[in-house]
CSV table of N, CA, C and O in Angstrom, one decimal:
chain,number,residue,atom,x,y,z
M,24,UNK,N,13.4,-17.4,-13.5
M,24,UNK,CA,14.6,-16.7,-13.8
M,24,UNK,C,15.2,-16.2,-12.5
M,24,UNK,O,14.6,-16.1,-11.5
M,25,UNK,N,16.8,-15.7,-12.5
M,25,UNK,CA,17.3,-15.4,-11.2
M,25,UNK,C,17.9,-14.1,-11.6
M,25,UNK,O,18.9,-14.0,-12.4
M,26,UNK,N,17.4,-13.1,-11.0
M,26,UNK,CA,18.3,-11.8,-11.1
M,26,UNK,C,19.1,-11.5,-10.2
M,26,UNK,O,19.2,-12.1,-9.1
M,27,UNK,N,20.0,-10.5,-10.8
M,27,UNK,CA,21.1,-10.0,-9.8
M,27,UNK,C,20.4,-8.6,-9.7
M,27,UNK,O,20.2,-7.8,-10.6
M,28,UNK,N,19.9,-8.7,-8.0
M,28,UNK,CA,18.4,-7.7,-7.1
M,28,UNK,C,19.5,-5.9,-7.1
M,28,UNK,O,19.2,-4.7,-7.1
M,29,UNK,N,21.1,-6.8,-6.9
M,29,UNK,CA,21.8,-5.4,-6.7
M,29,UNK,C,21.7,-4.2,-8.3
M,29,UNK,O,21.8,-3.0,-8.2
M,30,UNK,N,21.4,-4.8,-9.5
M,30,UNK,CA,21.5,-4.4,-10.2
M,30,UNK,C,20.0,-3.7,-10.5
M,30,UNK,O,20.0,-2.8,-11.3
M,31,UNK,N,19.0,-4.1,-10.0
M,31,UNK,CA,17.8,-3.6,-10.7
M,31,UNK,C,17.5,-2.4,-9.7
M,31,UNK,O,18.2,-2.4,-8.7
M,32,UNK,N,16.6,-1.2,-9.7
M,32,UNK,CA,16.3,-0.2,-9.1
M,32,UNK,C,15.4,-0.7,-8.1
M,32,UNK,O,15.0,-1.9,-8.3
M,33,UNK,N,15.2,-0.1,-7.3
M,33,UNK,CA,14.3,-0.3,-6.0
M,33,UNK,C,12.7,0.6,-6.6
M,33,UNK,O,12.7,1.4,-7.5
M,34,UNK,N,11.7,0.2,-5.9
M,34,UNK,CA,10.3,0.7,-6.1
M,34,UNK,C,9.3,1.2,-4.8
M,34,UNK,O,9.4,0.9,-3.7
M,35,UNK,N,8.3,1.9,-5.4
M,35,UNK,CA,7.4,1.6,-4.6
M,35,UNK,C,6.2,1.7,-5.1
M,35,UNK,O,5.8,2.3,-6.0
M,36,UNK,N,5.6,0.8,-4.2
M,36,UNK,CA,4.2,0.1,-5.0
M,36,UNK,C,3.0,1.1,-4.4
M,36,UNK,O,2.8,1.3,-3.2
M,37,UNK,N,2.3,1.6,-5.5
M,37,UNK,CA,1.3,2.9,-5.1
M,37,UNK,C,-0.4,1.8,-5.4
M,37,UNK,O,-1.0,1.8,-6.5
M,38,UNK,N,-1.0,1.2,-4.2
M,38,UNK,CA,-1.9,1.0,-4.0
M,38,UNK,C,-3.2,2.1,-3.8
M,38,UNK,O,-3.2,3.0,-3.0
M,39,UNK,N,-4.4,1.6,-5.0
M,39,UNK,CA,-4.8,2.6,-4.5
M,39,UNK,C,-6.3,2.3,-4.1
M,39,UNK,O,-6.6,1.4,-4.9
M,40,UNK,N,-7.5,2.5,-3.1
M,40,UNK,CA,-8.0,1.7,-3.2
M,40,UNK,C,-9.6,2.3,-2.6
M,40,UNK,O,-9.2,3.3,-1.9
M,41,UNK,N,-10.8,2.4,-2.4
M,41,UNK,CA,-11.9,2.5,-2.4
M,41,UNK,C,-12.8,1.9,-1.6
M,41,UNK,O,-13.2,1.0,-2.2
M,42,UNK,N,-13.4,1.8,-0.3
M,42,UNK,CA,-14.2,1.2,0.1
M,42,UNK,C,-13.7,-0.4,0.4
M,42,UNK,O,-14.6,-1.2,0.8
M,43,UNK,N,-12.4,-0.9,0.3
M,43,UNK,CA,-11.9,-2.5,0.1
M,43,UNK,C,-12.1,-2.7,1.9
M,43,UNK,O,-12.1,-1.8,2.8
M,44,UNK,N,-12.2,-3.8,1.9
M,44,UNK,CA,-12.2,-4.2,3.2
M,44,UNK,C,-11.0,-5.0,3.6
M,44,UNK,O,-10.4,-5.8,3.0
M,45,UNK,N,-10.7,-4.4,5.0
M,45,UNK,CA,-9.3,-5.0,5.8
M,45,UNK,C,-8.6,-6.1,5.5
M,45,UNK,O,-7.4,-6.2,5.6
M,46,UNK,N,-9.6,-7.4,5.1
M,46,UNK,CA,-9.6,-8.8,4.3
M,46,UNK,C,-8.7,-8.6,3.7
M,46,UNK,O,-7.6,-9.0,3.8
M,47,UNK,N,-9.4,-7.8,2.4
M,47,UNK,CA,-8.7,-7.7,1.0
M,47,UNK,C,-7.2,-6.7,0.9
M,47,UNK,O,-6.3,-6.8,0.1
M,48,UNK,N,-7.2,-6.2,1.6
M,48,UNK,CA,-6.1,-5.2,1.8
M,48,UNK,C,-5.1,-6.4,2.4
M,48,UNK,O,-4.4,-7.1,1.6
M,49,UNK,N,-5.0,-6.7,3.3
M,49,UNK,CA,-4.2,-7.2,4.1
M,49,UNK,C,-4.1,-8.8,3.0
M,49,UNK,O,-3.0,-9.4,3.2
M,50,UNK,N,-4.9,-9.4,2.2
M,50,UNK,CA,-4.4,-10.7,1.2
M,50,UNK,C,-3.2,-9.8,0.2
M,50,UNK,O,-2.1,-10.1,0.0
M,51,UNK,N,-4.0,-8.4,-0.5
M,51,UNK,CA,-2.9,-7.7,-1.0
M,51,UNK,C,-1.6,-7.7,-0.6
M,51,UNK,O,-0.7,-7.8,-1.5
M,52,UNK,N,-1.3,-7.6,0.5
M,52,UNK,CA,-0.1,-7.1,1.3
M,52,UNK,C,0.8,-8.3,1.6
M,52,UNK,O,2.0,-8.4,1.4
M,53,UNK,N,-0.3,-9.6,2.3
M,53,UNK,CA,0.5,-10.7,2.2
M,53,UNK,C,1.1,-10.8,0.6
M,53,UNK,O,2.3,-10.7,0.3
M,54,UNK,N,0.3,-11.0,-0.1
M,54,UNK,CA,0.9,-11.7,-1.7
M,54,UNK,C,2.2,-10.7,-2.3
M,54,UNK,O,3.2,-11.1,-2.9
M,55,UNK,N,1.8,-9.1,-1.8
M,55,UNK,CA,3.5,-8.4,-2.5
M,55,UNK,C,4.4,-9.1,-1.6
M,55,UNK,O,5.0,-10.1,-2.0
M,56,UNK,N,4.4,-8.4,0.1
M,56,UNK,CA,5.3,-9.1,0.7
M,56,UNK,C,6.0,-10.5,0.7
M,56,UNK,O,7.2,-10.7,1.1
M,57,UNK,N,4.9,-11.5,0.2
M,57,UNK,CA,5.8,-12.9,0.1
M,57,UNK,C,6.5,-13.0,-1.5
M,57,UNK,O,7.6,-13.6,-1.6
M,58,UNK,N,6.0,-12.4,-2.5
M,58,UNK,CA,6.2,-12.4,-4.0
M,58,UNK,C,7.2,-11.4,-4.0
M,58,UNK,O,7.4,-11.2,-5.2
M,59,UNK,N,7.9,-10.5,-3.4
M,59,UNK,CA,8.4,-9.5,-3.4
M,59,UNK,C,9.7,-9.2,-3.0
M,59,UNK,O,9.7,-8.5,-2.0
M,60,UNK,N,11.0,-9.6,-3.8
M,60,UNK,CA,12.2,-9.6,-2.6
M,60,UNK,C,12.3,-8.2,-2.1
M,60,UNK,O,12.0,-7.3,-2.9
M,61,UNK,N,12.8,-8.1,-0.8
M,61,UNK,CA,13.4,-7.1,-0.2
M,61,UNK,C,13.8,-6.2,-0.6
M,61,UNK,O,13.2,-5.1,-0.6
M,62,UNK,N,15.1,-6.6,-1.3
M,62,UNK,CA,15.8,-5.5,-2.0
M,62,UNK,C,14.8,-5.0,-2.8
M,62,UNK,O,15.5,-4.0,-3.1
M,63,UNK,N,13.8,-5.0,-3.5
M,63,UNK,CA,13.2,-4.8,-4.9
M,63,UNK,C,12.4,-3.3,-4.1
M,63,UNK,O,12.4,-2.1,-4.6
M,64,UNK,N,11.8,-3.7,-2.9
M,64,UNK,CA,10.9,-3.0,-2.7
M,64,UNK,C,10.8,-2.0,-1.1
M,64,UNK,O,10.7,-2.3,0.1
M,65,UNK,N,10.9,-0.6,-1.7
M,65,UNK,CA,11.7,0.6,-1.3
M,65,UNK,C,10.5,0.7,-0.1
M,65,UNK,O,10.5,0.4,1.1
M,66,UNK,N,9.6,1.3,-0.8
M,66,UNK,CA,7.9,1.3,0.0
M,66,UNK,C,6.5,0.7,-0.2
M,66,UNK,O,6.2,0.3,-1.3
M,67,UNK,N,5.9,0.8,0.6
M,67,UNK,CA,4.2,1.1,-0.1
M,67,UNK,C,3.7,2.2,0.4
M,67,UNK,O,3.7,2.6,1.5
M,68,UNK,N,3.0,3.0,-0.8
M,68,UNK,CA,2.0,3.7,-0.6
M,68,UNK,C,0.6,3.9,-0.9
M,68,UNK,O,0.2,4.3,-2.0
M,69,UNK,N,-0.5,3.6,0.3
M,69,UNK,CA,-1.7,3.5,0.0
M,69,UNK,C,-2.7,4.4,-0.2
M,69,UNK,O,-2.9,5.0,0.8
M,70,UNK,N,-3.6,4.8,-1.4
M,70,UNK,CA,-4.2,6.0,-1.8
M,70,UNK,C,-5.6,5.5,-1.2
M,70,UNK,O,-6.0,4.4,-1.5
M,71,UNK,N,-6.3,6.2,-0.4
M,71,UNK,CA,-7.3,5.9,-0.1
M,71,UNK,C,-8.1,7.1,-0.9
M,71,UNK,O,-7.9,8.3,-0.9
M,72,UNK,N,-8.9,6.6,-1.4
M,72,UNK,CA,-10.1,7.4,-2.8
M,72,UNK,C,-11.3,7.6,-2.6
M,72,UNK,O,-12.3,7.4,-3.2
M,73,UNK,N,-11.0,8.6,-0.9
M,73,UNK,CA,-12.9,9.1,-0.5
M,73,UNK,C,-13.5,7.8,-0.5
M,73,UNK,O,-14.4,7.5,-1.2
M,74,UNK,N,-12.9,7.2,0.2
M,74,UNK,CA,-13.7,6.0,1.3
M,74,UNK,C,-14.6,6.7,2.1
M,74,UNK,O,-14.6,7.9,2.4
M,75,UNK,N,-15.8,5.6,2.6
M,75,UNK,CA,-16.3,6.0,3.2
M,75,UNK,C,-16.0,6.7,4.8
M,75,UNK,O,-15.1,6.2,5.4
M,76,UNK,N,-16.5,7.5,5.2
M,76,UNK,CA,-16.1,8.4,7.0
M,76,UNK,C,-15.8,6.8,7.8
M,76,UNK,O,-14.7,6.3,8.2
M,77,UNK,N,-16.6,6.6,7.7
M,77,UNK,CA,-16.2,5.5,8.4
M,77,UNK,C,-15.2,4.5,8.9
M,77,UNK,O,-14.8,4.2,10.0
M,78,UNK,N,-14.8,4.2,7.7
M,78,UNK,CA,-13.8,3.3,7.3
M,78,UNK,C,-12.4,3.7,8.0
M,78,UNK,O,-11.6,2.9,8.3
M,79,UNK,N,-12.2,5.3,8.1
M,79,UNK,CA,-10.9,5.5,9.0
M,79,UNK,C,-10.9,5.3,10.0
M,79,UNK,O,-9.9,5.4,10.7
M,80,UNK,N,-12.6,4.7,11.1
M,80,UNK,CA,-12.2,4.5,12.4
M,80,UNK,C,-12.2,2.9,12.8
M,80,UNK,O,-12.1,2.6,14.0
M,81,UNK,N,-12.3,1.8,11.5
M,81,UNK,CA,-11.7,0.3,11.5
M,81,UNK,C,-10.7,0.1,10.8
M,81,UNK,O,-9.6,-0.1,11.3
M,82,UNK,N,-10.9,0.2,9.5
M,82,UNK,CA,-9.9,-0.5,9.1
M,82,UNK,C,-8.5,0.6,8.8
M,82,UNK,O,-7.4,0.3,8.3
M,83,UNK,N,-8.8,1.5,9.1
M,83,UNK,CA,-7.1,2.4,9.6
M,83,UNK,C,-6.5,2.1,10.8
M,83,UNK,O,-5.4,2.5,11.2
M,84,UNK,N,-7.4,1.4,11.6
M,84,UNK,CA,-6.5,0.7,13.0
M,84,UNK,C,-5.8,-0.2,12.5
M,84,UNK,O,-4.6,-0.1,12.6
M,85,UNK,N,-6.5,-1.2,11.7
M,85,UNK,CA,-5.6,-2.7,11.6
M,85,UNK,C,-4.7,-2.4,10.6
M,85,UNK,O,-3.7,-3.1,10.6
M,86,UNK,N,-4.8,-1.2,9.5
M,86,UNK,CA,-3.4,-1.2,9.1
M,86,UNK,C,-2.5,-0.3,9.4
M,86,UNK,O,-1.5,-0.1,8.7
M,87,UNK,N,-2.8,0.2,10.5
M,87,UNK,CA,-1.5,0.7,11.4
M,87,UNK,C,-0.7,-0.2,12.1
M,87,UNK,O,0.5,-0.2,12.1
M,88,UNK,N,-1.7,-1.2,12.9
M,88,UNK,CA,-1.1,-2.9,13.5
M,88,UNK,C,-0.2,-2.8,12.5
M,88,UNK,O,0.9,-2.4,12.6
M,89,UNK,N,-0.9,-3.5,11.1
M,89,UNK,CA,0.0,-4.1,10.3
M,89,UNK,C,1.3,-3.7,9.8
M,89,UNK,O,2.4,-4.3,9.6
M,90,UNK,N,0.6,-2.1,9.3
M,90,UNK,CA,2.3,-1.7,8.9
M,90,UNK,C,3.4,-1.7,9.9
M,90,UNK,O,4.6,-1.7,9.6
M,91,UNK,N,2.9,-1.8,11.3
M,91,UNK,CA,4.0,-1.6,12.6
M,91,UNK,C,4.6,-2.7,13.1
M,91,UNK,O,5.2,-2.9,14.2
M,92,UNK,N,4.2,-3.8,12.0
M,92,UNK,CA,4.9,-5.2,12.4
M,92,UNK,C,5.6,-5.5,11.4
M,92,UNK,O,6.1,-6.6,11.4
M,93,UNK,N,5.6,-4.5,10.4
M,93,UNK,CA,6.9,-4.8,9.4
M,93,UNK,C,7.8,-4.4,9.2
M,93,UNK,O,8.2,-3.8,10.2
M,94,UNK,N,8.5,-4.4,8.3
M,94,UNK,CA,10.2,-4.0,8.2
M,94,UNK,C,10.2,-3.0,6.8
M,94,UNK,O,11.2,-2.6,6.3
M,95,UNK,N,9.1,-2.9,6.4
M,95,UNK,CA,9.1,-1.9,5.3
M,95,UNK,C,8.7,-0.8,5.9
M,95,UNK,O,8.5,-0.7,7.1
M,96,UNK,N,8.5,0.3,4.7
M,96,UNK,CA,7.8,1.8,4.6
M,96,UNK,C,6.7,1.5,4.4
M,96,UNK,O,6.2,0.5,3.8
M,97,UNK,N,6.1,2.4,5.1
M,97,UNK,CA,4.4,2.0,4.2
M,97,UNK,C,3.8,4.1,4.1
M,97,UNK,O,3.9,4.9,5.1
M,98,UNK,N,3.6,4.3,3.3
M,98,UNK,CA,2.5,6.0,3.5
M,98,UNK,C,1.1,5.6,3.2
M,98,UNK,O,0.4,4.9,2.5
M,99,UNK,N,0.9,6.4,4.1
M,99,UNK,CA,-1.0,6.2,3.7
M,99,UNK,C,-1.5,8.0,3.5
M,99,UNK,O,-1.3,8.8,4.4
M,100,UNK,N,-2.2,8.4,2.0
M,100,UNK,CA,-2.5,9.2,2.0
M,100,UNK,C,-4.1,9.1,1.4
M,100,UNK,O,-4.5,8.3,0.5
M,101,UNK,N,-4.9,10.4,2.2
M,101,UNK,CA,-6.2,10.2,1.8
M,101,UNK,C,-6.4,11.5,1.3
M,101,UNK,O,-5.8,12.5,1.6
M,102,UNK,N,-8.0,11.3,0.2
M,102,UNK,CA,-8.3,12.2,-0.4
M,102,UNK,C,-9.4,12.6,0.2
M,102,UNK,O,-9.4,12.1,1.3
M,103,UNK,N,-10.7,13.4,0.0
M,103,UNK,CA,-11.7,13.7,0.8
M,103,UNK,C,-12.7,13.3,-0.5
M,103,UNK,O,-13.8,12.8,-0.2
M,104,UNK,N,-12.1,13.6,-2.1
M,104,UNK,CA,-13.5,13.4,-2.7
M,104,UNK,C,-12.3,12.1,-3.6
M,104,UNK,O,-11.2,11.8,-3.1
M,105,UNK,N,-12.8,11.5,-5.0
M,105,UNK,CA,-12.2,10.9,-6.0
M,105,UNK,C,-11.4,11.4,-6.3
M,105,UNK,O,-11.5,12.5,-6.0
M,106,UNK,N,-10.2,11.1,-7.1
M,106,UNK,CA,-9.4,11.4,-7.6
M,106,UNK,C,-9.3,11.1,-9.1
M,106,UNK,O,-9.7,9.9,-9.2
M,107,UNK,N,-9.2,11.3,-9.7
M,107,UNK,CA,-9.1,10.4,-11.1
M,107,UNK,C,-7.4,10.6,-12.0
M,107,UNK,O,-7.1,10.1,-13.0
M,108,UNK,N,-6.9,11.3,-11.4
M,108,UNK,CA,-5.7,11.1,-12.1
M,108,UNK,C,-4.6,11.1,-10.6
M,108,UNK,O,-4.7,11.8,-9.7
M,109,UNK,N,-3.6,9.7,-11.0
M,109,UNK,CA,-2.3,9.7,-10.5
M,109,UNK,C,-1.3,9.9,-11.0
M,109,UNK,O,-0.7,9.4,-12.0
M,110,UNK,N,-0.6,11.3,-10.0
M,110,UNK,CA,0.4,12.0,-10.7
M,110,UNK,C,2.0,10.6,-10.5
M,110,UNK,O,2.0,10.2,-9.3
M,111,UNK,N,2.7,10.3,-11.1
M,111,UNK,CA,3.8,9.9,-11.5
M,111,UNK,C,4.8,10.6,-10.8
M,111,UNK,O,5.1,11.7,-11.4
M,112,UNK,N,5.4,10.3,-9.7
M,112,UNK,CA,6.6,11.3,-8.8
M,112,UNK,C,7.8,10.8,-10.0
M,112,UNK,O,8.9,11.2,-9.9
């Protein structure tokens, strides 16, 4: 099907994610970004869900690289314990 992109609302895609490794994050990101027109897509925002301590001193480097070589938004917000409910902005 072919839409007209000026007519539909713009989004942003609220990833949220646990322990995933840089791999998987970053196939995520390729597949919106190529499946994803432009116009469609306002930002991303990544929920990180009391990951492990660790995890913010690798793989929060490489997706800083990554978000800094794109032409989108990206937010990264982190929790300290689980979360279990996503509030709806």
């Amino acid at each position: 099907h072919e839409y007209d992109l000026d007519r539909l609302p713009t989004v942003t895609l609220v990833i949220p994610y646990l322990n995933e490794t840089w791999a998987q994050i970053s196939k995520t990101m390729g597949s919106v970004l190529a499946n994803t027109p432009d116009a469609l897509l306002d930002e991303i925002l990544f929920i990180d869900d009391a990951n492990d301590p660790g995890w913010q001193f690798h793989e929060v480097k490489a997706f800083n690289e990554f978000c800094s070589d794109q032409k989108k938004s990206f937010r990264y917000v982190a929790y300290s314990r689980q979360q279990v409910l996503v509030e709806i902005l």
